[in-house]
Amino acid sequence: MSPPDTPRHTLRTVAPVLALCWLAVFFDGMDVNIYGAVLPHMLEDGGLGLGKATAGTIGSWTTFGMLVGALTAGNITDWVGRRPVLVVSVSLFSAGSAVCASAANPALFGTGRFIAGLGLGGLMPLCLAIVMEFAPPRRLALATGLLMTSYHVGGMAATGLGLTLAPAAGWRWVFWAGVIPAVIAVPLLLRLMPESPGVLLAQGRRDRADATADRYGLPRVTRVAAPAAGAKGRLDAVRALFAPESRFATPLLWLASFCGLLLVYGVSTWLPQMMLASGYGMTSSVSFLLVINAGGIVGMLIAGRTADRYGAVRVSAIWFVLTAVGALLLQAHLSLAVTYVVVAVTGIWLFSAQVMVYAATSTVYPESARATGLGWVTGVGRSGAVLGPWLVGALADNGHDSWGFTVFALAGLGGAIAIALVPLARRTTRGAGHDPAPSATGPVRGPVPEADGQA
């Protein structure tokens, strides 16, 4: 419980924390989408010597770095602190972007993308864990959706750079723009980002944990909710993912995340090139990446509010199905105006389907295992992010660019089935006599009445 003079726990009281996470994820989205935005220009650069198959492989190097980064960050953040890991993550993908900008060959460029991936992989689950800790429980899905709008604003910024800077000054200058996060975000994070009260308590810093909780209107964290410290604590946190109450839900969340991230990174990497191969012009093809990210912003706002009412699992499953329908429609060569509409609407469903998988983890894992759970859901899901760019690149190299849309449709259906089975897994656990976490199908509920609040 918090002292009576602490502010009421609402989105407004934690707005500074959400704003800092929003800024970090904005740069994450910009960096992830930069590659897809300039890929058509890079393929035309004879001096670089980049082919379609190699381009797909490099896209997978990026996401392999994300996999390593996500798994590493998810397991050390509660030990060394979330703020230091967040700062290192931003610094890494800025450094990787600088390597890409100066690369003389595909191998060095791929090395830069791998370095960037290490930072990108750690940043996303970390920001999500911070938001889930600081946001009011009954506004959790909305806060998650608001956070993820920044990813798509960053994607739109990357597309804008690809449309303007790349044709005028060359694709390398777009990657030099990726160094900006180290200049802007790192100082702000070091100065303004609070450390997690749960982490502070686990480190034995009770006074600072209470002071941080009181400052932002959070209930004071207890030893039960705090993550365990040390190597044994890290191992116990991983084991907790397969505790009786979550052992069936965990692999389903991993599969849903695999499908969702295959979609997100496959589309982010290859959509402009796939549309170019379908007969659309260069400007229109790159613009589709901007349009689908604009749809993603709308989708995050819709999905967040809808999930707060009906549950993240239901929303994610329906959104995955609608994404599959959109991918199949894009396989047909429609008129330019209709294609823009289909791309925008598909963006509404595609990105928020994956984000609602993240939101669903809060109903499966207890607070003490949430950061690790998110790290593994995103980390294992990164294998889909590794497969997607490589697979679509291999298809494109063999002249089957349009088959990528079929891959995306199948991933959408797979994600829908996996996330829809999470409630069944929870009911199976309940039937076996275990005490499950809050319902994965219903809206997110706060554990204490005073934790609830309106934005």
C-alpha positions as a printed Julia matrix, in Angstrom:
455×3 Matrix{Float64}:
   0.0     0.0     0.0
   1.07    3.57   -0.64
   0.9     6.49    1.82
  -2.33    8.52    1.58
  -0.54   11.62    0.22
   0.79    9.88   -2.93
  -0.8    10.83   -6.29
  -3.58    8.69   -7.69
  -2.3     5.98  -10.02
  -3.4     7.06  -13.52
  -1.81    7.26  -16.94
  -1.23   10.94  -16.24
   0.91   10.31  -13.15
   3.17    7.92  -15.07
   3.2     9.99  -18.28
   6.91   10.94  -17.96
   7.92    7.26  -17.88
   5.62    6.38  -20.78
   6.98    9.33  -22.76
  10.59    8.18  -22.34
   9.66    4.64  -23.39
   7.72    6.11  -26.34
  10.84    8.0   -27.47
  13.04    4.9   -27.21
  10.6     2.75  -29.18
  10.22    5.55  -31.77
  13.91    5.19  -32.58
  13.51    1.4   -32.51
  10.79    1.62  -35.16
  12.84    4.02  -37.24
  15.87    1.72  -37.22
  13.9    -1.44  -38.0
  12.08    0.16  -40.95
  15.1     1.98  -42.4
  16.33   -1.19  -44.11
  13.07   -1.88  -45.9
  12.69    1.79  -46.85
  16.06    1.94  -48.63
  16.36   -1.68  -49.8
  15.21   -0.96  -53.39
  17.9     1.74  -53.63
  20.54   -0.58  -52.14
  19.71   -3.32  -54.66
  20.31   -0.8   -57.45
  23.72    0.21  -55.98
  26.18   -1.79  -58.05
  29.09   -0.66  -55.88
  27.67   -2.41  -52.84
  27.0    -5.68  -54.68
  23.85   -6.63  -52.76
  21.54   -9.28  -54.27
  18.03  -10.26  -53.2
  19.06  -13.5   -51.48
  21.84  -11.74  -49.58
  19.46   -8.91  -48.69
  17.08  -11.43  -47.13
  19.92  -13.08  -45.24
  21.06   -9.71  -43.87
  17.5    -9.04  -42.74
  17.72  -12.3   -40.83
  21.07  -11.3   -39.3
  19.32   -8.27  -37.89
  16.58  -10.32  -36.31
  19.03  -12.96  -35.1
  20.77  -10.15  -33.24
  17.36   -9.2   -31.87
  16.82  -12.75  -30.65
  20.13  -12.73  -28.78
  19.45   -9.25  -27.43
  15.93  -10.08  -26.27
  16.93  -13.27  -24.47
  19.94  -11.61  -22.85
  18.15   -8.44  -21.75
  15.15  -10.36  -20.43
  17.37  -12.36  -18.11
  19.74   -9.63  -16.82
  17.48   -6.59  -16.59
  16.1    -7.48  -13.13
  19.65   -8.11  -11.96
  21.62   -5.06  -13.17
  18.64   -2.7   -13.53
  16.37   -1.76  -16.38
  17.68    1.74  -17.0
  21.3     0.66  -17.69
  20.17   -2.09  -20.07
  17.87    0.35  -21.85
  20.71    2.85  -22.34
  23.04    0.12  -23.65
  20.34   -1.07  -26.05
  19.87    2.4   -27.57
  23.63    2.88  -27.84
  24.07   -0.46  -29.6
  21.58    0.11  -32.38
  22.94    3.6   -32.94
  26.45    2.17  -33.28
  25.16   -0.51  -35.64
  23.56    2.12  -37.84
  26.89    3.96  -38.08
  28.61    0.74  -39.21
  25.93    0.24  -41.88
  26.31    3.81  -43.14
  30.04    3.34  -43.71
  29.97   -0.29  -44.93
  31.84   -1.0   -48.17
  30.42   -4.49  -48.75
  27.43   -6.66  -47.76
  29.4    -8.54  -45.07
  30.29   -5.38  -43.16
  26.79   -4.03  -43.67
  25.37   -7.26  -42.25
  27.68   -6.96  -39.24
  26.26   -3.5   -38.59
  22.71   -4.82  -38.8
  23.56   -7.62  -36.35
  24.98   -5.09  -33.86
  21.87   -2.95  -34.29
  19.74   -6.05  -33.74
  21.39   -6.72  -30.39
  20.19   -3.34  -29.16
  16.8    -3.5   -30.82
  16.07   -6.93  -29.37
  16.71   -5.83  -25.82
  14.86   -2.53  -26.07
  11.35   -3.63  -27.01
  10.67   -6.19  -24.23
  12.33   -3.87  -21.73
  10.09   -0.9   -22.6
   7.05   -3.16  -22.54
   8.0    -4.47  -19.09
   8.48   -0.9   -17.81
   5.08    0.16  -19.15
   3.41   -2.91  -17.66
   4.94   -2.12  -14.28
   4.11    1.59  -14.21
   0.75    1.73  -16.04
  -2.55    1.35  -14.13
  -3.6    -2.31  -14.41
  -6.98   -1.54  -15.98
  -5.31    0.65  -18.59
  -2.55   -1.81  -19.37
  -3.63   -2.73  -22.9
  -4.28    0.93  -23.73
  -0.86    1.96  -22.4
   0.77   -0.83  -24.41
  -1.05    0.32  -27.54
  -0.03    3.94  -26.95
   3.57    2.87  -26.51
   3.58    0.93  -29.75
   2.23    3.85  -31.77
   5.76    5.2   -31.43
   7.14    2.21  -33.32
   4.98    3.11  -36.29
   5.68    6.81  -36.09
   9.34    5.81  -36.22
   8.58    3.57  -39.19
   6.89    6.48  -40.96
   9.93    8.66  -40.22
  12.19    6.01  -41.76
   9.96    5.81  -44.83
  10.02    9.59  -45.15
  13.83    9.46  -45.1
  13.75    6.7   -47.69
  11.48    8.74  -49.96
  13.38   12.04  -49.63
  16.94   11.59  -48.4
  17.83    8.34  -50.18
  17.05    9.55  -53.75
  18.69   12.94  -53.15
  21.8    12.03  -51.12
  22.03    8.24  -51.22
  20.92    5.41  -48.94
  23.96    5.77  -46.63
  22.73    9.1   -45.27
  19.53    7.42  -44.13
  21.6     5.13  -41.91
  23.62    8.05  -40.62
  20.29    9.41  -39.38
  20.08    6.24  -37.27
  22.9     7.57  -35.08
  20.58   10.29  -33.72
  19.2     8.14  -30.85
  22.6     8.08  -29.15
  22.63   11.87  -29.19
  19.02   12.51  -28.09
  17.62    9.51  -26.23
  20.61    8.35  -24.17
  21.08   11.61  -22.19
  17.34   11.83  -21.52
  17.16    8.24  -20.31
  20.16    8.66  -18.03
  18.71   11.81  -16.49
  14.97   11.15  -16.32
  14.15    7.42  -16.49
  13.38    5.97  -13.01
  14.56    2.52  -12.05
  11.97   -0.2   -11.52
  10.69   -0.3    -7.9
  10.66   -4.1    -8.13
  14.3    -4.19   -9.21
  15.28   -1.71   -6.49
  13.6    -3.84   -3.85
  15.29   -7.0    -5.17
  18.63   -5.18   -4.84
  17.85   -4.39   -1.2
  17.14   -0.69   -1.79
  13.78   -0.54   -0.03
  13.79    3.24    0.56
  14.4     4.08   -3.11
  11.84    1.49   -4.21
   9.18    3.05   -1.99
  10.13    6.58   -2.99
   9.85    5.74   -6.71
   6.52    3.99   -6.21
   5.15    6.95   -4.21
   6.34    9.47   -6.78
   4.39    7.83   -9.6
   1.37    6.72   -7.58
   2.21    3.0    -7.72
   1.39    0.6    -4.89
   4.54   -0.17   -2.94
   6.08   -3.37   -4.2
   6.36   -6.39   -1.91
   8.99   -9.08   -1.69
   6.56  -11.5    -3.36
   6.24   -9.27   -6.43
   9.93   -8.35   -6.64
  12.18  -10.38   -8.96
  14.71  -12.6    -7.26
  18.32  -11.51   -7.45
  21.43  -13.41   -8.51
  22.03  -16.29  -10.91
  19.63  -18.55   -9.02
  16.96  -15.88   -9.3
  17.47  -15.72  -13.07
  17.18  -19.52  -13.36
  14.13  -19.62  -11.11
  12.49  -16.92  -13.24
  12.94  -19.04  -16.37
  11.63  -22.13  -14.58
   8.59  -20.13  -13.48
   7.54  -19.83  -17.13
   6.84  -23.57  -17.04
   5.23  -23.65  -13.63
   2.03  -25.74  -13.54
  -0.19  -22.68  -13.98
   1.57  -21.56  -17.19
   3.34  -24.57  -18.68
   0.8   -25.02  -21.51
   0.25  -21.33  -22.16
   3.96  -20.53  -22.51
   4.63  -22.48  -25.75
   1.39  -21.11  -27.24
   2.5   -17.55  -26.52
   5.86  -18.37  -28.1
   4.19  -19.73  -31.24
   1.88  -16.74  -31.54
   4.85  -14.41  -31.15
   6.78  -16.4   -33.76
   3.98  -15.91  -36.29
   3.46  -12.28  -35.36
   7.11  -11.31  -35.63
   7.49  -13.21  -38.91
   4.75  -10.92  -40.2
   6.11   -7.72  -38.68
   9.7    -8.11  -39.86
   8.88   -9.85  -43.12
   6.59   -6.99  -44.09
   8.92   -4.26  -42.78
  11.83   -5.67  -44.79
  10.18   -6.73  -48.05
   6.9    -4.88  -48.62
   8.38   -2.12  -50.85
  10.36   -4.61  -52.96
   7.4    -7.02  -53.22
   5.12   -4.23  -54.38
   7.77   -3.05  -56.86
   7.97   -6.58  -58.26
   4.15   -6.6   -58.55
   4.32   -3.7   -61.01
   3.92   -0.62  -58.84
   6.32    2.33  -59.21
   9.3     2.96  -56.93
   7.71    5.92  -55.11
   4.41    4.09  -54.6
   6.17    0.91  -53.45
   8.16    2.72  -50.76
   5.07    4.75  -49.82
   3.22    1.55  -48.98
   5.58    1.12  -46.02
   4.54    4.56  -44.76
   0.86    3.75  -45.25
   1.01    0.4   -43.45
   2.74    2.07  -40.48
   0.08    4.78  -40.45
  -2.5     2.01  -40.26
  -0.46    0.51  -37.44
  -0.82    3.68  -35.37
  -4.61    3.59  -35.75
  -4.59   -0.13  -34.98
  -2.7     0.32  -31.72
  -5.23    2.84  -30.45
  -8.18    0.67  -31.48
  -6.68   -2.56  -30.17
  -5.66   -1.07  -26.82
  -9.11    0.21  -25.97
 -10.84   -2.88  -27.36
  -8.56   -5.22  -25.42
  -9.18   -3.3   -22.19
 -12.83   -4.21  -22.65
 -12.81   -7.66  -24.26
  -9.36   -9.05  -23.48
  -6.06   -9.07  -25.34
  -6.36  -12.71  -26.44
  -9.68  -12.23  -28.24
  -8.47   -9.09  -29.98
  -5.16  -10.68  -31.02
  -6.84  -13.76  -32.5
  -9.33  -11.73  -34.57
  -6.64   -9.29  -35.69
  -4.41  -12.17  -36.89
  -7.25  -13.55  -39.03
  -7.94  -10.15  -40.56
  -4.22   -9.77  -41.31
  -4.28  -13.06  -43.22
  -7.21  -11.78  -45.31
  -5.35   -8.54  -46.06
  -2.21  -10.43  -47.15
  -4.24  -12.53  -49.59
  -5.86   -9.4   -51.06
  -2.44   -7.83  -51.62
  -1.43  -10.85  -53.66
  -3.86   -9.7   -56.35
  -2.77   -6.73  -58.45
  -5.45   -4.2   -57.55
  -5.73   -0.6   -58.68
  -3.36    1.81  -56.94
  -6.1     3.55  -54.93
  -7.62    0.27  -53.72
  -4.17   -1.1   -52.87
  -3.44    1.9   -50.67
  -6.69    1.24  -48.78
  -5.94   -2.48  -48.37
  -2.4    -1.76  -47.17
  -3.64    0.8   -44.63
  -6.37   -1.5   -43.29
  -3.97   -4.45  -43.11
  -1.62   -2.27  -41.06
  -4.43   -1.68  -38.56
  -4.57   -5.4   -37.81
  -1.05   -6.68  -38.46
   1.09   -4.87  -35.91
  -1.39   -4.69  -33.05
  -2.1    -8.44  -33.34
   1.47   -9.03  -32.2
   1.37   -6.34  -29.51
  -1.74   -7.91  -28.0
   0.27  -11.14  -27.66
   2.61   -9.13  -25.41
  -0.36   -7.72  -23.49
  -1.68  -11.25  -22.96
   1.49  -12.25  -21.12
   0.45  -10.08  -18.18
  -2.5   -12.42  -17.62
  -0.34  -15.55  -17.69
   2.74  -14.67  -15.61
   2.99  -13.17  -12.11
   4.67   -9.8   -11.66
   7.96  -11.34  -10.52
   8.28  -13.34  -13.78
   6.82  -10.75  -16.16
  10.06   -9.25  -17.47
  11.52  -12.72  -18.05
   8.27  -13.91  -19.61
   8.19  -10.97  -21.98
  11.86  -11.46  -22.82
  11.28  -15.08  -23.78
   8.03  -14.42  -25.65
   9.78  -11.78  -27.74
  13.06  -13.7   -27.86
  11.64  -17.0   -29.08
   9.34  -15.04  -31.36
  12.44  -13.51  -32.92
  13.05  -16.85  -34.61
  10.03  -15.93  -36.73
  11.61  -12.55  -37.34
  14.77  -14.36  -38.46
  12.87  -16.73  -40.75
  10.56  -14.15  -42.36
  13.09  -11.87  -44.12
  15.24  -14.83  -45.19
  12.35  -16.88  -46.55
  10.77  -14.03  -48.51
  14.22  -13.08  -49.81
  14.82  -16.64  -51.0
  11.43  -16.66  -52.76
  12.17  -13.29  -54.38
  15.59  -14.45  -55.56
  13.86  -17.3   -57.4
  11.32  -15.0   -59.02
   8.46  -15.77  -56.63
   8.04  -12.38  -54.95
   4.24  -12.72  -54.74
   4.51  -15.97  -52.76
   5.58  -13.85  -49.81
   1.96  -12.76  -49.39
   0.94  -16.42  -49.04
   3.61  -16.85  -46.35
   2.19  -13.83  -44.51
  -1.38  -15.18  -44.74
  -0.32  -18.56  -43.31
   1.53  -16.82  -40.49
  -1.61  -14.85  -39.67
  -3.7   -18.0   -39.43
  -1.03  -19.74  -37.32
  -0.88  -16.82  -34.92
  -4.66  -16.75  -34.58
  -4.85  -20.44  -33.69
  -1.99  -20.28  -31.18
  -3.23  -17.25  -29.23
  -6.84  -18.48  -29.31
  -5.74  -21.69  -27.56
  -4.25  -19.82  -24.56
  -7.61  -19.7   -22.69
  -8.0   -23.46  -23.25
  -4.54  -23.99  -21.78
  -5.53  -21.91  -18.76
  -8.76  -23.87  -18.29
  -6.78  -27.12  -18.51
  -4.54  -25.85  -15.73
  -7.53  -24.85  -13.64
  -9.09  -28.26  -14.19
  -5.9   -29.87  -12.88
  -6.32  -27.98   -9.62
  -3.74  -25.23  -10.09
  -4.44  -21.61   -9.31
  -4.11  -19.73  -12.61
  -3.37  -16.08  -13.24
  -6.24  -13.75  -14.19
  -8.3   -14.77  -17.2
  -6.43  -14.44  -20.47
  -9.62  -13.69  -22.39
 -11.11  -10.97  -20.22
  -9.97   -7.4   -19.7
  -6.92   -6.71  -17.59
  -7.87   -6.2   -13.94
  -5.93   -4.55  -11.18
  -5.07   -6.52   -8.06
  -6.08   -3.66   -5.75
  -8.9    -1.12   -6.14
  -6.66    1.91   -5.53
  -4.45    0.88   -8.47
  -7.25    1.61  -10.92
  -7.48    5.02  -12.52
  -8.63    6.92  -15.58
  -6.24    8.63  -17.94
